Amino acid sequence: MDRLLQLEVFSKTAELGSLSKAADALRMSNAAVSRHLSALEERLAVRLIERNTRRQWLTEAGQELLQRCGTLLNELAEAEDAVSDRALSPKGMLRVTSSLSFAMIYLAPMLPAFRALYPNLSVQIISANRYPDFIEAGIDVAIRTREHEPDSNIIVRRIGQMHRVLAAAPSYLEKHGRPEHPADLARHNMLIYNLANDPYSLRLSQGSTTQTIRIAPTLDSNDGQIICGAARAGLGILIQPLYIVQGDIAAGRLVPVLMGWELPLLTMNIAYQNRVRLPAKIRVFSDFLVSHIREHSQPGIWIDAAK
């Protein structure tokens, strides 16, 4: 039991980056946390955490142990879920990663209602546009826009597909004119999300006609909120999912262009590790998120959402 507690103390200290924060989270004294860490390092005969008066950091051995013991502790929690009331009332910490835009528009607004249903479950949101490794980052759930995972141990649950649009501020269109045909985009200032698939090539369809246009960025960024801010300021034409810009369009801050042409749809998914028994915290969060999107999204944003 002491060995397991030592691993829990080490994992929590590494996660929170502080002995005192780990002590608070585990409801232990600072001295007890320090004692368990020292005992673990003495038993393993290796330094796991280096620390000075300003900060602490994991050694190479500590990083390897964190990865391995994180998997062990997760499996233990899953075993407890299977035989305890956690299946009905999940407890602990749920770690979710998504883009900043998705977190702002969907995740943050739904948390009060979610927490009201599951008050013993805490949520940590990691905003990231790239896809972190589940195990290394300690992620439970990832919201992703790719349909297939290279890792067969990752389960993908589709939320739905959504429209993407081209839009610009009225001030930009007054100065530069409105594009009437995809080829016109070559002379416009383009604001590009550089983590998209083939970001500098646009494929637009109108009926049976398809046009593929190469575009050069006036601005490219790895974050949609930066692109939206630049577009509202009149810098150029953006290409973004409708759910991100619908508020700006409704308020008149952005105006859609080339509305007769369609961009490829964007697929949004929930991804999580394949396990023998899905932890209750992942199941209830995924179900709640799908329901929230279905009930609170504006019409026309999602196609086959939450089916």
Coordinates of C-alpha atoms in Angstrom, one line a residue:
M1 CA 0.0 0.0 0.0
D2 CA 2.8 2.4 0.8
R3 CA 4.4 1.7 -2.6
L4 CA 1.1 2.6 -4.3
L5 CA 0.7 5.7 -2.2
Q6 CA 4.3 6.8 -3.1
L7 CA 3.5 6.5 -6.8
E8 CA 0.3 8.5 -6.3
V9 CA 2.2 11.3 -4.4
F10 CA 4.9 11.3 -7.1
S11 CA 2.3 11.5 -10.0
K12 CA 0.3 14.3 -8.4
T13 CA 3.5 16.3 -7.6
A14 CA 4.7 15.9 -11.2
E15 CA 1.3 16.9 -12.5
L16 CA 0.8 20.0 -10.4
G17 CA 4.5 21.0 -10.3
S18 CA 4.5 21.7 -6.6
L19 CA 4.8 19.8 -3.4
S20 CA 2.4 22.1 -1.6
K21 CA -0.2 21.8 -4.4
A22 CA 0.1 18.0 -4.4
A23 CA -0.3 18.0 -0.6
D24 CA -3.5 20.1 -0.9
A25 CA -4.9 17.8 -3.6
L26 CA -4.1 14.7 -1.7
R27 CA -5.2 16.2 1.7
M28 CA -1.8 15.5 3.2
S29 CA 0.8 17.7 4.9
N30 CA 3.7 19.0 3.0
A31 CA 6.0 17.0 5.2
A32 CA 4.1 13.8 4.4
V33 CA 4.3 14.4 0.7
S34 CA 8.1 15.1 1.0
R35 CA 8.5 12.0 3.1
H36 CA 6.8 9.7 0.5
L37 CA 8.8 11.2 -2.4
S38 CA 12.1 10.7 -0.5
A39 CA 11.1 7.1 0.3
L40 CA 10.3 6.4 -3.3
E41 CA 13.6 7.9 -4.5
E42 CA 15.5 5.9 -1.9
R43 CA 13.7 2.7 -2.8
L44 CA 14.5 3.1 -6.5
A45 CA 18.0 4.5 -5.8
V46 CA 17.4 7.3 -8.3
R47 CA 16.6 11.0 -8.3
L48 CA 13.1 11.6 -9.7
I49 CA 12.5 15.3 -9.1
E50 CA 15.0 18.1 -9.0
R51 CA 14.0 21.2 -7.2
N52 CA 15.4 24.5 -6.1
T53 CA 13.9 27.5 -4.4
R54 CA 12.1 28.7 -7.5
R55 CA 10.9 25.6 -9.4
Q56 CA 11.0 21.9 -9.7
W57 CA 11.4 19.6 -12.8
L58 CA 11.5 15.9 -13.6
T59 CA 14.7 14.1 -14.2
E60 CA 14.9 11.7 -17.2
A61 CA 14.1 8.8 -14.8
G62 CA 11.2 10.8 -13.4
Q63 CA 9.7 11.3 -16.8
E64 CA 9.9 7.6 -17.6
L65 CA 8.3 6.7 -14.3
L66 CA 5.6 9.2 -14.7
Q67 CA 4.6 7.7 -18.0
R68 CA 4.5 4.2 -16.7
C69 CA 2.9 4.9 -13.3
G70 CA 0.3 7.1 -15.0
T71 CA -0.9 4.0 -17.0
L72 CA -0.9 1.9 -13.8
L73 CA -2.9 4.4 -11.8
N74 CA -5.4 4.8 -14.6
E75 CA -5.9 1.1 -14.8
L76 CA -6.4 0.9 -11.0
A77 CA -9.0 3.7 -11.2
E78 CA -10.8 1.8 -13.9
A79 CA -10.8 -1.3 -11.8
E80 CA -12.3 0.6 -8.9
D81 CA -15.0 2.1 -11.2
A82 CA -16.1 -1.4 -12.2
V83 CA -16.9 -2.4 -8.6
S84 CA -17.9 0.9 -7.0
D85 CA -20.5 3.5 -7.2
R86 CA -18.2 5.5 -9.5
A87 CA -20.0 3.9 -12.4
L88 CA -23.1 6.0 -11.3
S89 CA -21.2 8.9 -9.7
P90 CA -17.8 9.3 -11.4
K91 CA -15.1 11.0 -9.3
G92 CA -11.6 12.3 -9.9
M93 CA -10.1 14.4 -12.7
L94 CA -11.1 14.3 -16.3
R95 CA -8.4 15.7 -18.7
V96 CA -9.8 17.0 -22.0
T97 CA -7.9 18.5 -24.9
S98 CA -9.3 20.5 -27.8
S99 CA -8.6 23.6 -29.9
L100 CA -9.0 26.9 -28.1
S101 CA -12.0 27.8 -30.3
F102 CA -13.9 24.6 -29.5
A103 CA -13.1 24.9 -25.8
M104 CA -14.4 28.5 -25.7
I105 CA -17.5 27.9 -27.8
Y106 CA -18.6 24.5 -26.6
L107 CA -16.7 23.1 -23.6
A108 CA -16.6 26.1 -21.2
P109 CA -20.3 27.0 -21.6
M110 CA -21.4 23.4 -20.9
L111 CA -19.3 22.9 -17.7
P112 CA -21.8 24.4 -15.2
A113 CA -24.5 22.0 -16.2
F114 CA -22.1 19.1 -16.5
R115 CA -20.7 19.8 -13.0
A116 CA -24.2 20.1 -11.6
L117 CA -24.8 16.5 -12.7
Y118 CA -21.4 15.2 -11.6
P119 CA -20.2 17.4 -8.7
N120 CA -17.4 15.0 -7.7
L121 CA -15.8 15.1 -11.2
S122 CA -13.2 17.8 -11.9
V123 CA -12.4 18.8 -15.4
Q124 CA -9.0 20.0 -16.8
I125 CA -9.0 21.5 -20.3
I126 CA -5.8 21.5 -22.2
S127 CA -6.0 23.9 -25.2
A128 CA -3.9 22.6 -28.0
N129 CA -4.3 22.6 -31.8
R130 CA -1.8 19.8 -32.4
Y131 CA -2.6 16.3 -31.2
P132 CA -0.7 15.4 -28.0
D133 CA 0.1 11.8 -27.2
F134 CA -2.6 10.4 -24.9
I135 CA -0.3 8.6 -22.5
E136 CA 2.5 11.1 -22.3
A137 CA 0.1 14.0 -21.7
G138 CA -2.2 12.1 -19.4
I139 CA -5.2 12.9 -21.7
D140 CA -8.6 11.2 -21.2
V141 CA -10.5 12.7 -24.1
A142 CA -9.4 14.6 -27.2
I143 CA -11.7 16.6 -29.5
R144 CA -10.1 16.1 -33.0
T145 CA -10.8 16.9 -36.6
R146 CA -9.2 13.8 -38.2
E147 CA -11.4 10.9 -39.0
H148 CA -8.9 8.1 -38.4
E149 CA -6.2 7.6 -35.8
P150 CA -2.8 6.0 -36.7
D151 CA -2.9 4.2 -33.3
S152 CA -5.3 1.3 -33.3
N153 CA -5.7 1.7 -29.5
I154 CA -7.5 5.0 -30.0
I155 CA -11.3 4.9 -30.3
V156 CA -13.0 7.6 -32.5
R157 CA -16.6 8.6 -32.0
R158 CA -18.0 11.1 -34.5
I159 CA -19.7 14.2 -33.3
G160 CA -20.7 15.3 -36.7
Q161 CA -19.6 17.3 -39.8
M162 CA -19.7 21.0 -40.2
H163 CA -19.6 23.7 -42.9
R164 CA -16.6 25.9 -43.5
V165 CA -16.9 29.4 -44.8
L166 CA -14.9 32.2 -46.4
A167 CA -15.6 35.6 -44.7
A168 CA -14.1 39.1 -44.3
A169 CA -14.9 42.3 -42.5
P170 CA -17.0 44.9 -44.3
S171 CA -14.1 47.3 -44.2
Y172 CA -11.9 44.9 -46.1
L173 CA -14.5 44.3 -48.8
E174 CA -15.2 48.0 -49.2
K175 CA -11.5 48.5 -49.9
H176 CA -10.6 45.4 -51.9
G177 CA -13.9 44.4 -53.4
R178 CA -15.8 41.1 -53.1
P179 CA -14.5 38.0 -54.9
E180 CA -17.0 36.7 -57.4
H181 CA -15.2 33.5 -58.5
P182 CA -12.7 31.2 -56.7
A183 CA -9.9 32.5 -59.1
D184 CA -10.4 36.0 -57.6
L185 CA -8.9 34.8 -54.3
A186 CA -5.4 34.9 -55.9
R187 CA -5.5 38.7 -55.7
H188 CA -6.9 38.9 -52.1
N189 CA -5.3 38.9 -48.7
M190 CA -5.8 35.4 -47.3
L191 CA -5.8 34.5 -43.6
I192 CA -4.8 30.9 -43.3
Y193 CA -5.0 28.3 -40.5
N194 CA -1.7 26.5 -41.1
L195 CA -2.5 23.2 -39.4
A196 CA -5.3 22.4 -41.8
N197 CA -4.8 19.6 -44.4
D198 CA -3.0 21.3 -47.3
P199 CA -3.7 24.8 -46.0
Y200 CA -2.5 26.6 -49.1
S201 CA -4.8 24.9 -51.5
L202 CA -8.6 25.5 -51.6
R203 CA -11.0 23.1 -53.2
L204 CA -14.4 24.7 -53.9
S205 CA -17.4 23.0 -55.5
Q206 CA -20.5 24.4 -57.2
G207 CA -22.8 21.6 -58.4
S208 CA -20.7 19.3 -60.6
T209 CA -18.0 22.0 -61.0
T210 CA -14.9 21.9 -58.7
Q211 CA -12.1 24.5 -58.6
T212 CA -8.8 24.0 -56.8
I213 CA -7.0 27.3 -56.0
R214 CA -3.5 27.8 -54.7
I215 CA -3.5 30.7 -52.2
A216 CA -0.6 32.6 -50.6
P217 CA -1.1 33.8 -47.0
T218 CA -1.0 37.4 -45.9
L219 CA -1.2 35.9 -42.4
D220 CA -1.0 32.3 -41.4
S221 CA -1.4 31.0 -37.8
N222 CA -1.9 27.8 -35.8
D223 CA -4.8 29.3 -33.9
G224 CA -8.3 30.2 -35.3
Q225 CA -8.9 32.9 -32.7
I226 CA -5.8 34.9 -34.1
I227 CA -7.1 34.5 -37.6
C228 CA -10.6 35.7 -36.6
G229 CA -9.2 38.7 -34.8
A230 CA -7.2 39.7 -37.9
A231 CA -10.2 39.3 -40.1
R232 CA -12.4 41.4 -37.9
A233 CA -9.7 44.1 -38.0
G234 CA -9.9 44.1 -41.8
L235 CA -6.7 42.3 -42.7
G236 CA -8.2 39.8 -45.2
I237 CA -10.4 36.8 -46.0
L238 CA -10.4 33.9 -43.6
I239 CA -11.3 30.2 -44.1
Q240 CA -12.8 28.8 -40.9
P241 CA -15.5 26.4 -39.6
L242 CA -18.9 28.1 -39.4
Y243 CA -19.2 27.4 -35.6
I244 CA -16.2 29.7 -35.0
V245 CA -17.4 32.7 -37.0
Q246 CA -21.2 32.4 -36.7
G247 CA -21.3 35.0 -34.0
D248 CA -19.3 37.5 -36.0
I249 CA -21.4 36.9 -39.1
A250 CA -24.7 37.3 -37.1
A251 CA -23.4 40.6 -35.7
G252 CA -22.2 41.9 -39.1
R253 CA -18.5 42.0 -38.1
L254 CA -17.8 39.4 -40.8
V255 CA -19.5 38.9 -44.2
P256 CA -19.5 35.5 -46.0
V257 CA -18.1 35.5 -49.5
L258 CA -18.4 33.1 -52.5
M259 CA -21.6 31.7 -50.8
G260 CA -22.5 29.8 -54.0
W261 CA -19.3 27.7 -53.6
E262 CA -18.8 25.0 -51.0
L263 CA -15.7 24.0 -49.2
P264 CA -15.1 20.4 -48.1
L265 CA -16.9 19.6 -44.8
L266 CA -14.9 19.3 -41.6
T267 CA -15.4 16.2 -39.4
M268 CA -15.3 16.6 -35.6
N269 CA -14.7 13.6 -33.4
I270 CA -14.2 12.5 -29.8
A271 CA -11.2 10.3 -29.3
Y272 CA -10.1 8.3 -26.3
Q273 CA -8.0 5.2 -25.5
N274 CA -9.4 1.8 -26.2
R275 CA -9.9 0.0 -22.8
V276 CA -11.5 -3.2 -21.7
R277 CA -14.0 -1.1 -19.6
L278 CA -14.6 2.5 -20.6
P279 CA -14.2 4.7 -17.5
A280 CA -17.4 6.2 -16.3
K281 CA -16.0 9.7 -16.4
I282 CA -15.2 9.4 -20.2
R283 CA -18.6 7.9 -21.0
V284 CA -20.6 10.5 -19.2
F285 CA -18.6 13.4 -20.6
S286 CA -18.8 12.1 -24.1
D287 CA -22.5 11.6 -23.9
F288 CA -23.1 15.0 -22.3
L289 CA -21.0 16.8 -24.9
V290 CA -22.8 15.2 -27.9
S291 CA -26.2 16.1 -26.3
H292 CA -25.0 19.7 -25.6
I293 CA -23.9 20.2 -29.2
R294 CA -27.2 18.9 -30.5
E295 CA -29.3 21.1 -28.3
H296 CA -27.3 24.3 -28.3
S297 CA -25.8 24.7 -31.8
Q298 CA -27.3 27.2 -34.2
P299 CA -29.1 25.6 -37.2
G300 CA -27.0 25.0 -40.2
I301 CA -23.7 24.7 -38.5
W302 CA -23.6 20.9 -38.1
I303 CA -24.5 18.2 -40.5
D304 CA -25.6 14.8 -39.0
A305 CA -24.4 16.1 -35.6
A306 CA -24.4 13.5 -32.8
K307 CA -25.9 10.7 -34.8

